[in-house]
Coordinates of C-alpha atoms in Angstrom, one line a residue:
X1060 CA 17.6 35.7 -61.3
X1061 CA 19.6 32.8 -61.3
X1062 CA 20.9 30.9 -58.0
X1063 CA 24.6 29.5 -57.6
X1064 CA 24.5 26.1 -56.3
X1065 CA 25.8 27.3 -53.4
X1066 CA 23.2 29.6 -52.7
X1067 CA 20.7 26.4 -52.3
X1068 CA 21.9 25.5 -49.0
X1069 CA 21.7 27.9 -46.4
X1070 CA 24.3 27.2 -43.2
X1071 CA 23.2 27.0 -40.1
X1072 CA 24.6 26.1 -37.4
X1073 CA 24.4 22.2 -35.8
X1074 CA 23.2 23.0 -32.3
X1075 CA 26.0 21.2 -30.5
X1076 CA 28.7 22.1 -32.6
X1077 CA 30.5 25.7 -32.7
X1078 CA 29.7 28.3 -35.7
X1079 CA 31.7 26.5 -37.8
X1080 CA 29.7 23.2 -37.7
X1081 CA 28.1 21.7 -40.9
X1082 CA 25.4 23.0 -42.2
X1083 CA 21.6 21.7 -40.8
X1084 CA 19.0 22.0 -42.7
X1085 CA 15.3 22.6 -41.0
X1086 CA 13.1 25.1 -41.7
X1087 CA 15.2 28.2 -40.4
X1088 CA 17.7 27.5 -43.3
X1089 CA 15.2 28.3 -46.2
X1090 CA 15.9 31.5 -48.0
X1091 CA 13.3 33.5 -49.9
X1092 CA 13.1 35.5 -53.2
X1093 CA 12.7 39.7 -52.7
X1094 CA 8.7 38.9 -53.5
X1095 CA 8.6 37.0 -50.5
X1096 CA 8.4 33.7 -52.3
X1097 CA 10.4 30.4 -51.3
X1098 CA 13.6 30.4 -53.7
X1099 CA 14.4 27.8 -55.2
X1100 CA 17.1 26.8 -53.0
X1101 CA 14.8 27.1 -50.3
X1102 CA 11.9 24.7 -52.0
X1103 CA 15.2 22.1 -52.2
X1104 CA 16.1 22.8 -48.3
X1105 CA 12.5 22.2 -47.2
X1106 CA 12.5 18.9 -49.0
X1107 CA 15.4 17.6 -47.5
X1108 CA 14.6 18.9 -43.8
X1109 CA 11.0 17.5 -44.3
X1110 CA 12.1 13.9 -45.6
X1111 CA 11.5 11.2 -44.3
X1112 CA 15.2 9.4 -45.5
X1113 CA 18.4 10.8 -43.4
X1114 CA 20.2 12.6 -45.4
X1115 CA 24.0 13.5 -44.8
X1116 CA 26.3 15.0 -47.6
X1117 CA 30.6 14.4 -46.7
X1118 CA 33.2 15.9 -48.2
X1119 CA 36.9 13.6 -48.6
X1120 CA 38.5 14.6 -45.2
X1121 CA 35.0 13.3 -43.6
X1122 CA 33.9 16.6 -42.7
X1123 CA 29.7 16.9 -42.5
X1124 CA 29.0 19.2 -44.8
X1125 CA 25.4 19.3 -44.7
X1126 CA 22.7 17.2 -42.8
X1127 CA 19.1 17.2 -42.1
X1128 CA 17.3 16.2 -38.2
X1129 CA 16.3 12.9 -39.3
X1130 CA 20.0 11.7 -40.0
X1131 CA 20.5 12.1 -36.7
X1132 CA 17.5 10.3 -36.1
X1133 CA 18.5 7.3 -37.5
X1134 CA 21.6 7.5 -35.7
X1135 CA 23.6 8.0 -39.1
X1136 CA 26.1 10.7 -37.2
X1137 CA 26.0 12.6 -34.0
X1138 CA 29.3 15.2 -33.9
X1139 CA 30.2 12.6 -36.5
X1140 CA 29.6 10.0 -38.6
X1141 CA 28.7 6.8 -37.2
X1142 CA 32.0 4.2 -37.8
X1143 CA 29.9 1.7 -40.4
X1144 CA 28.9 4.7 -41.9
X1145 CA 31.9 6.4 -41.8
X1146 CA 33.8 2.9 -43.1
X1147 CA 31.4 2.9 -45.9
X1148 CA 31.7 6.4 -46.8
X1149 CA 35.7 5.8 -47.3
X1150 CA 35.0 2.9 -49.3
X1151 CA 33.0 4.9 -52.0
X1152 CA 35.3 7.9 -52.3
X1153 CA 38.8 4.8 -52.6
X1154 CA 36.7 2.8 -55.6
X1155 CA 33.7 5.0 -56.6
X1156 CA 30.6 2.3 -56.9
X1157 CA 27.6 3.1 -54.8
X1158 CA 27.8 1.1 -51.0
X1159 CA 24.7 -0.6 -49.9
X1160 CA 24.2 -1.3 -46.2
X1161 CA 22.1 -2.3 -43.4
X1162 CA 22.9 -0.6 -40.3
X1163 CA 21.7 -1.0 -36.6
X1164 CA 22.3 2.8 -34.4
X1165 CA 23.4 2.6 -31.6
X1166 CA 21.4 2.9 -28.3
X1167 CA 21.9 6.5 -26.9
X1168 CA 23.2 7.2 -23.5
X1169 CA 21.3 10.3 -22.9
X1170 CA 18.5 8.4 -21.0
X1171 CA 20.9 6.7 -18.9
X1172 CA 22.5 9.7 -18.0
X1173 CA 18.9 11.5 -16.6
X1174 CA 17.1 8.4 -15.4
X1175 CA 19.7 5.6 -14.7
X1176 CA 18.6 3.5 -17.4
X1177 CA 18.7 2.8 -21.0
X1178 CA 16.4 3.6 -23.4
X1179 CA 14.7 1.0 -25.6
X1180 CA 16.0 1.4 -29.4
X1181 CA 13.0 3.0 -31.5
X1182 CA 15.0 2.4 -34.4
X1183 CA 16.4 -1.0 -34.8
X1184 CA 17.5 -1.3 -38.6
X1185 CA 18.6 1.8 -40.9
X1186 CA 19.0 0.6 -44.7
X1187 CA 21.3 3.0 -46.2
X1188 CA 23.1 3.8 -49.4
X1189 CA 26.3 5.8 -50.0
X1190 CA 26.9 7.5 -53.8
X1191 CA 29.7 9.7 -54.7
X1192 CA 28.9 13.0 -55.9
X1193 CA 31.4 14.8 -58.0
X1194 CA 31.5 18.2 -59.8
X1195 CA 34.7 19.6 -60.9
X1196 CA 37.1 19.0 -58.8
X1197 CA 34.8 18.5 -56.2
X1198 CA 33.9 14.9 -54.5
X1199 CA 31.3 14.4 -51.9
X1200 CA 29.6 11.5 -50.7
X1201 CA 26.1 11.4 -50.5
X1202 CA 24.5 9.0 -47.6
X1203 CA 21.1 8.8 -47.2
X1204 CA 19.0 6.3 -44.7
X1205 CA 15.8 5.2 -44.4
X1206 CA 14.0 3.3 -41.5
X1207 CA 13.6 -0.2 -41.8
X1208 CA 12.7 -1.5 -38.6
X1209 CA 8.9 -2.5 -40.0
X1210 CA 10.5 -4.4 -42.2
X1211 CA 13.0 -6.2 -39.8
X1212 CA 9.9 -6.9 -37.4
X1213 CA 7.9 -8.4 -39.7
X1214 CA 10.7 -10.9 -41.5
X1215 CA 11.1 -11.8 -37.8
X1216 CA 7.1 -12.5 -37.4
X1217 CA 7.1 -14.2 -40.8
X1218 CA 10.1 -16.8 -39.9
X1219 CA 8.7 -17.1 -36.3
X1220 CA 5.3 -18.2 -37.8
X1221 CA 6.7 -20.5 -39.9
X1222 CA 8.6 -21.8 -37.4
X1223 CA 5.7 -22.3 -35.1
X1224 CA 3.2 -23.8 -37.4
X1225 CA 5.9 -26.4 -38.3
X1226 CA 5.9 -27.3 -34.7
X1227 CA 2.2 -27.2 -34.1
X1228 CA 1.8 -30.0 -37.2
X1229 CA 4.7 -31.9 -36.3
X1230 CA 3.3 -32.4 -33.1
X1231 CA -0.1 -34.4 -34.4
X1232 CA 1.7 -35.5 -37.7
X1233 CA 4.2 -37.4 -35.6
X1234 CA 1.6 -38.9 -32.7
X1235 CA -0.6 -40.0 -35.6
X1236 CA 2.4 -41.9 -37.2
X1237 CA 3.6 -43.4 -33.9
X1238 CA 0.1 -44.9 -33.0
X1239 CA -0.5 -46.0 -36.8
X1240 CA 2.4 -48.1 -36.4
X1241 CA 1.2 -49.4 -33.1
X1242 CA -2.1 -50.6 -34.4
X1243 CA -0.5 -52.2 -37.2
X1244 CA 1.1 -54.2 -34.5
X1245 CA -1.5 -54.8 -32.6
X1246 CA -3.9 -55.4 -35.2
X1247 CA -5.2 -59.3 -33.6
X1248 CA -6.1 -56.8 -30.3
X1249 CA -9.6 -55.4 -30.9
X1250 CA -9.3 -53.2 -27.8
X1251 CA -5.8 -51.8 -28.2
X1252 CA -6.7 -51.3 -32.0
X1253 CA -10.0 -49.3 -31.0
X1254 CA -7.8 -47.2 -28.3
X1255 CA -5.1 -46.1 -30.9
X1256 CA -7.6 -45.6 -33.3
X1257 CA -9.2 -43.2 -31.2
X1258 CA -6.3 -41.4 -30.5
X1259 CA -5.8 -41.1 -34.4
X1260 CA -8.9 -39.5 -34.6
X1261 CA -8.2 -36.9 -31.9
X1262 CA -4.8 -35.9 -33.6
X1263 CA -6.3 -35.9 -36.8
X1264 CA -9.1 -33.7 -35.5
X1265 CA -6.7 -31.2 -34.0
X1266 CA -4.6 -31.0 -36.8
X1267 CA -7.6 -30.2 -39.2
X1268 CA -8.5 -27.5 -36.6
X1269 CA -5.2 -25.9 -36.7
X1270 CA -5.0 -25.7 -40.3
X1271 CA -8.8 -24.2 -40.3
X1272 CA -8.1 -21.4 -37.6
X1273 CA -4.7 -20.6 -39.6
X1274 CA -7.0 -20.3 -43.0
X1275 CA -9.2 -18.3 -41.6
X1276 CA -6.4 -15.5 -39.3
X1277 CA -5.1 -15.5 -42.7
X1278 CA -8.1 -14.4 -44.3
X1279 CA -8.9 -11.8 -41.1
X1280 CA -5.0 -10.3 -41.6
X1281 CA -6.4 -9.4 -45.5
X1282 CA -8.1 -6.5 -44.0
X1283 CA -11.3 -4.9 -42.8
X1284 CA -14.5 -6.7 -43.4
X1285 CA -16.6 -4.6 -45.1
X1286 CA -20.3 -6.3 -45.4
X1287 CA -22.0 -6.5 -42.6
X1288 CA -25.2 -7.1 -41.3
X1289 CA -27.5 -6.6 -37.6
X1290 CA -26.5 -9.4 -35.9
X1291 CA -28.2 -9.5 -32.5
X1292 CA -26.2 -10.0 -28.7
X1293 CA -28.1 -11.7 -27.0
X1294 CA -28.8 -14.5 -29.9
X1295 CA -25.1 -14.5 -30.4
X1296 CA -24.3 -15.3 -26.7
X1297 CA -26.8 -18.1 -26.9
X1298 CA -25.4 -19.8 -29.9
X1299 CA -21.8 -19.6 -28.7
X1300 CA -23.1 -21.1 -25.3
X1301 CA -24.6 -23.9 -26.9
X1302 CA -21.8 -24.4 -29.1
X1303 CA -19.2 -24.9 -26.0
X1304 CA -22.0 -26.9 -24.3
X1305 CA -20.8 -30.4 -24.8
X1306 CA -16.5 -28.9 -23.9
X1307 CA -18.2 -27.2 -20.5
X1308 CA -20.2 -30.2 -19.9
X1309 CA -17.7 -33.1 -20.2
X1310 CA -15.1 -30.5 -18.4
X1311 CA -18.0 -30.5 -15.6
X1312 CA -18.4 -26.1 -15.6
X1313 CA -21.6 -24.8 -15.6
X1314 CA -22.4 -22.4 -17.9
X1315 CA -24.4 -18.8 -17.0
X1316 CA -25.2 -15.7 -18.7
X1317 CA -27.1 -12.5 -17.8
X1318 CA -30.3 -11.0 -18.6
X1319 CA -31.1 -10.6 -22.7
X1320 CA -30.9 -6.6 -23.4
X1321 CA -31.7 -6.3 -26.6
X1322 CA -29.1 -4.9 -27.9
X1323 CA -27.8 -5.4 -31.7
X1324 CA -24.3 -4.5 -33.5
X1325 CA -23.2 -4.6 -37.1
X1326 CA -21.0 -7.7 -38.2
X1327 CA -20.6 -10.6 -39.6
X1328 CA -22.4 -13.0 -37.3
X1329 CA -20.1 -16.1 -38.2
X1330 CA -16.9 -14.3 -37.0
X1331 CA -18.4 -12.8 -34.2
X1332 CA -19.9 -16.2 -33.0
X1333 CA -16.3 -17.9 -33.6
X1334 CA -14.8 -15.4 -31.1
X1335 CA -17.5 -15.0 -28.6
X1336 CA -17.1 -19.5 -28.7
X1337 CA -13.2 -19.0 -28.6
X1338 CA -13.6 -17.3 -25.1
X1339 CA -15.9 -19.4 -24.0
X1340 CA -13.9 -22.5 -24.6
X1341 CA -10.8 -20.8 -23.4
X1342 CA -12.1 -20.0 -20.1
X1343 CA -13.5 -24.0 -20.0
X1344 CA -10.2 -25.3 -20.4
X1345 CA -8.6 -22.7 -18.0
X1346 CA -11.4 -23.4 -15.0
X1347 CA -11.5 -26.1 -12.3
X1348 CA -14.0 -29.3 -12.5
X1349 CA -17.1 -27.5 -10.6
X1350 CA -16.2 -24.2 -11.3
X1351 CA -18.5 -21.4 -13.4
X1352 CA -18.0 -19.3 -17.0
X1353 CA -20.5 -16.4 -16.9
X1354 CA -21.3 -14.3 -20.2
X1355 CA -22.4 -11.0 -19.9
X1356 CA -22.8 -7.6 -22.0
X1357 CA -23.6 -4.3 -21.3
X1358 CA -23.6 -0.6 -23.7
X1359 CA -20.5 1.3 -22.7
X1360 CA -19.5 4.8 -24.0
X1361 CA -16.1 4.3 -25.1
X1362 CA -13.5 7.3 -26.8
X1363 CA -14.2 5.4 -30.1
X1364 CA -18.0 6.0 -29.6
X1365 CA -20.9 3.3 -28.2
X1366 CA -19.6 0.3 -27.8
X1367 CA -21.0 -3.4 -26.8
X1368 CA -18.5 -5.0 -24.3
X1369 CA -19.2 -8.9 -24.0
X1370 CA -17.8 -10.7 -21.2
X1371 CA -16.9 -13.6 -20.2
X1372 CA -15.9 -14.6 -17.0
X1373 CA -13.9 -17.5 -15.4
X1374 CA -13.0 -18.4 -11.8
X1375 CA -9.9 -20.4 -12.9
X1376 CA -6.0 -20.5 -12.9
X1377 CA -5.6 -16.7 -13.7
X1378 CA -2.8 -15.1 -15.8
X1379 CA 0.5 -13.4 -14.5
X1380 CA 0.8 -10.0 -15.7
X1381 CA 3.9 -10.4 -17.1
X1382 CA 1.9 -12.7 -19.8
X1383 CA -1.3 -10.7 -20.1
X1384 CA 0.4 -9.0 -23.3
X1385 CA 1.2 -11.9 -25.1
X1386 CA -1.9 -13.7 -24.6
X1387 CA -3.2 -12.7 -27.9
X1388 CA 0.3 -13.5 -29.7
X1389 CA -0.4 -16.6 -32.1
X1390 CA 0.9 -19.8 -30.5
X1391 CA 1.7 -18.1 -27.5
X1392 CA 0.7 -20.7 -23.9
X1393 CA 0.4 -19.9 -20.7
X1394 CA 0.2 -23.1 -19.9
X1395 CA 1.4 -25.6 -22.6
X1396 CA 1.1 -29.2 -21.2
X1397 CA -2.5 -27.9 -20.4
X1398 CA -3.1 -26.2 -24.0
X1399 CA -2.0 -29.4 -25.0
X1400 CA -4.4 -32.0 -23.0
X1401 CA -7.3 -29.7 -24.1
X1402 CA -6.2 -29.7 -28.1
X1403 CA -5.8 -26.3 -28.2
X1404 CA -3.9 -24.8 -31.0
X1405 CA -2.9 -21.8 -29.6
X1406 CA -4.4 -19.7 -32.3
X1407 CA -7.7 -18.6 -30.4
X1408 CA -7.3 -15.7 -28.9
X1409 CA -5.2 -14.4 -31.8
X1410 CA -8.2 -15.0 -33.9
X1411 CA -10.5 -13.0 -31.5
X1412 CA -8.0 -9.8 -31.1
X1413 CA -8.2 -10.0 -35.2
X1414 CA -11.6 -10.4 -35.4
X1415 CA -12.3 -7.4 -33.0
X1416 CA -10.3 -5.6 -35.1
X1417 CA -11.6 -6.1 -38.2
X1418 CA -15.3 -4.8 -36.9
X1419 CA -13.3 -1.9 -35.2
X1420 CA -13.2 -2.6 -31.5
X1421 CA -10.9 -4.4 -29.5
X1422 CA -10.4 -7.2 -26.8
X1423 CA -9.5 -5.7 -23.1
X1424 CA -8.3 -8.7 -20.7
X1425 CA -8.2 -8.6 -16.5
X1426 CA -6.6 -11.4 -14.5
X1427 CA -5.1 -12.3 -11.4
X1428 CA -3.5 -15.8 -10.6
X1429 CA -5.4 -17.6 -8.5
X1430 CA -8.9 -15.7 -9.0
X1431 CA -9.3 -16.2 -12.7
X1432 CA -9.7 -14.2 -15.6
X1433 CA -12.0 -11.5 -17.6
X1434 CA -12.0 -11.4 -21.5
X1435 CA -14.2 -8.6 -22.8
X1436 CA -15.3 -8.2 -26.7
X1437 CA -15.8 -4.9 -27.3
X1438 CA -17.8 -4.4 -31.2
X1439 CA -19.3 -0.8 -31.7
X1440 CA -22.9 -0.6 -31.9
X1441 CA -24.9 1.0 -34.6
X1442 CA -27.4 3.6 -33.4
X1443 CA -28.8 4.3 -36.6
X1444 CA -33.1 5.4 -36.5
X1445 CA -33.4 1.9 -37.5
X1446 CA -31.5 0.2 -35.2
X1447 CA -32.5 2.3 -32.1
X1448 CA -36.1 1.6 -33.0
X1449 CA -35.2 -2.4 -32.7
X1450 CA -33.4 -2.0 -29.5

């Protein structure tokens, strides 16, 4: 048995509008066959209830005709249409070409009503299109949206990044110019010569660091590492102590760690070894002349599964909780004339909270001003027969 067309949409009604509100489609508007089958009609009314585009369909005097819950999602209409959407949908019907359109919804009052303050916008960019629709003498307009905030948010990273590393290598590029020139000058003065020269070297030295650690959190943002190997904690620590040696030793810290335990976790031992050295040196250049950077691990049961936490521990300036989230942001300083005075590029603990993530733990921070600060690695453990028989 055949279905009209207008048997494919069943009304119901919008639940703040009165019985003769537009039709909503969700699950209680599909219709069945007498076998107890979806109809047809109702196979097309779970599609659009279920999709994941807005979807709106206006006749010429702007009445909703029919909508599904995620165009009011996206903030497309409420009791009606949104005005850029409504401006758009008048546009198609006067010249018939299809309207494309970015569209930001507006910020609902409802949680300022019940708490006394706004809620934050979950969706901050709707891309949306508008086609006309006609059949007979019929003409609708067809709107449908689709969330594009994750698209928004990461043009934003994108130009930010670019933006950033500009600065970072202007910053050396331009020192290394300035002092060039002043050693030409002072090229009958062996001393100032040897001074500018050395400061040459430092830029130049940062700047070749910069570009590395930005190589290499490209490479980390590609994905999930997938060879790995044993690679043993407490031979790890003992590397990455020795590494920052000569930074904790001109910086005049002493360096501690805890008892070996044995433990050992799959990874790639070079990554691991460049974070585990990124915290190290981080807590140096963060800690008083005098002062002490302890390392230590310990097997934790985490929701994940068995996990190795490695910490390391510092006794310097603290950070303020209001930048304990943005720590791990690349380029992000707490302290930039200090960042600065130590080379750092700003890229360190970025590289850590990616390389966590790539061997499927995380990075967990506690600080307070004045009393210093705790980074922990946390990389799960492998308690395969083979492994548990090393440990």
């Amino acid at each position: 048995m055949s279905e009209s067309p207008e048997s494919l949409m069943t009304p119901a009604d919008h639940p703040t509008s009165g019985s003769a509100g537009p039709a909503f489609v969700d699950d209680d508007a599909i219709t069945y066959n007498a076998d107890g089958s979806v109809s047809r009609g109702g196979l097309l009314n779970l599609l659009v209830a279920h999709s994941e585009s807005g979807t709106a369909v206006v006749d010429v005097d702007h009445n909703i005709v029919l909508f599904n819950k995620r165009a009011v999602e996206l903030g497309l209409l409420r009791d009606i249409l949104a005005d850029p959407v409504a401006e758009a949908v008048s546009e198609v019907f006067a010249t018939g070409v299809d309207r494309h359109f970015d569209f930001v919804p507006p910020i609902s009052a409802m949680g300022f009503v019940s708490t006394g303050r706004t809620m934050p916008r979950t969706v901050e960019n709707v891309r949306c299109v508008v086609r006309l629709a006609e059949h007979g003498t019929s003409r609708y307009a067809l709107v449908y949206g689709d969330d594009d905030s994750t698209n928004l948010r990461v043009e934003a990273t994108r130009r930010d990044f670019a933006a950033n590393v500009s600065h970072e290598l202007k910053t050396p590029l331009g020192a290394i110019s300035l002092m060039t020139e002043a050693m030409l000058e002072s090229h009958d003065d062996p001393q100032a010569v040897e001074h500018f020269g050395h400061r040459v070297l430092r830029e130049a030295t940062r700047m070749s660091t910069l570009i590395n650690e930005l190589i290499g959190l490209s490479r980390l943002q590609d994905g999930r590492i997938e060879q790995f190997s044993a690679t043993g904690v407490d031979a790890l620590i003992d590397d990455a102590l020795s590494s920052a040696s000569v930074s904790a030793e001109v910086a005049q810290i002493e360096l501690i760690r805890d008892e070996p335990g044995g433990l050992v976790v799959p990874g790639d031992r070079t990554l691991l070894l460049t974070a585990l050295n990124n915290l190290i040196v981080n807590a140096v250049n963060h800690s008083q002349s005098g002062e002490v950077v302890s390392v230590s691990h310990r097997l934790v049961d985490m929701a994940e599964g068995p996990m190795v936490a490695i910490a390391v521990t510092d006794r310097g300036i603290g950070i303020a909780a209001a930048d304990q989230q943005r720590v791990f942001e690349r380029f992000f300083r707490v302290d930039k004339a200090r960042s600065r005075a130590t080379g750092g590029t700003g890229l360190g603990l970025a590289i850590v909270k990616h390389v966590a993530a790539s061997h499927g733990g995380h990075i967990g921070l506690w600080s307070k001003p004045g009393t210093g600060s705790t980074f922990t690695l946390y990389i799960p453990i492998d308690r395969s027969p083979e492994l548990e028989e090393d440990d």
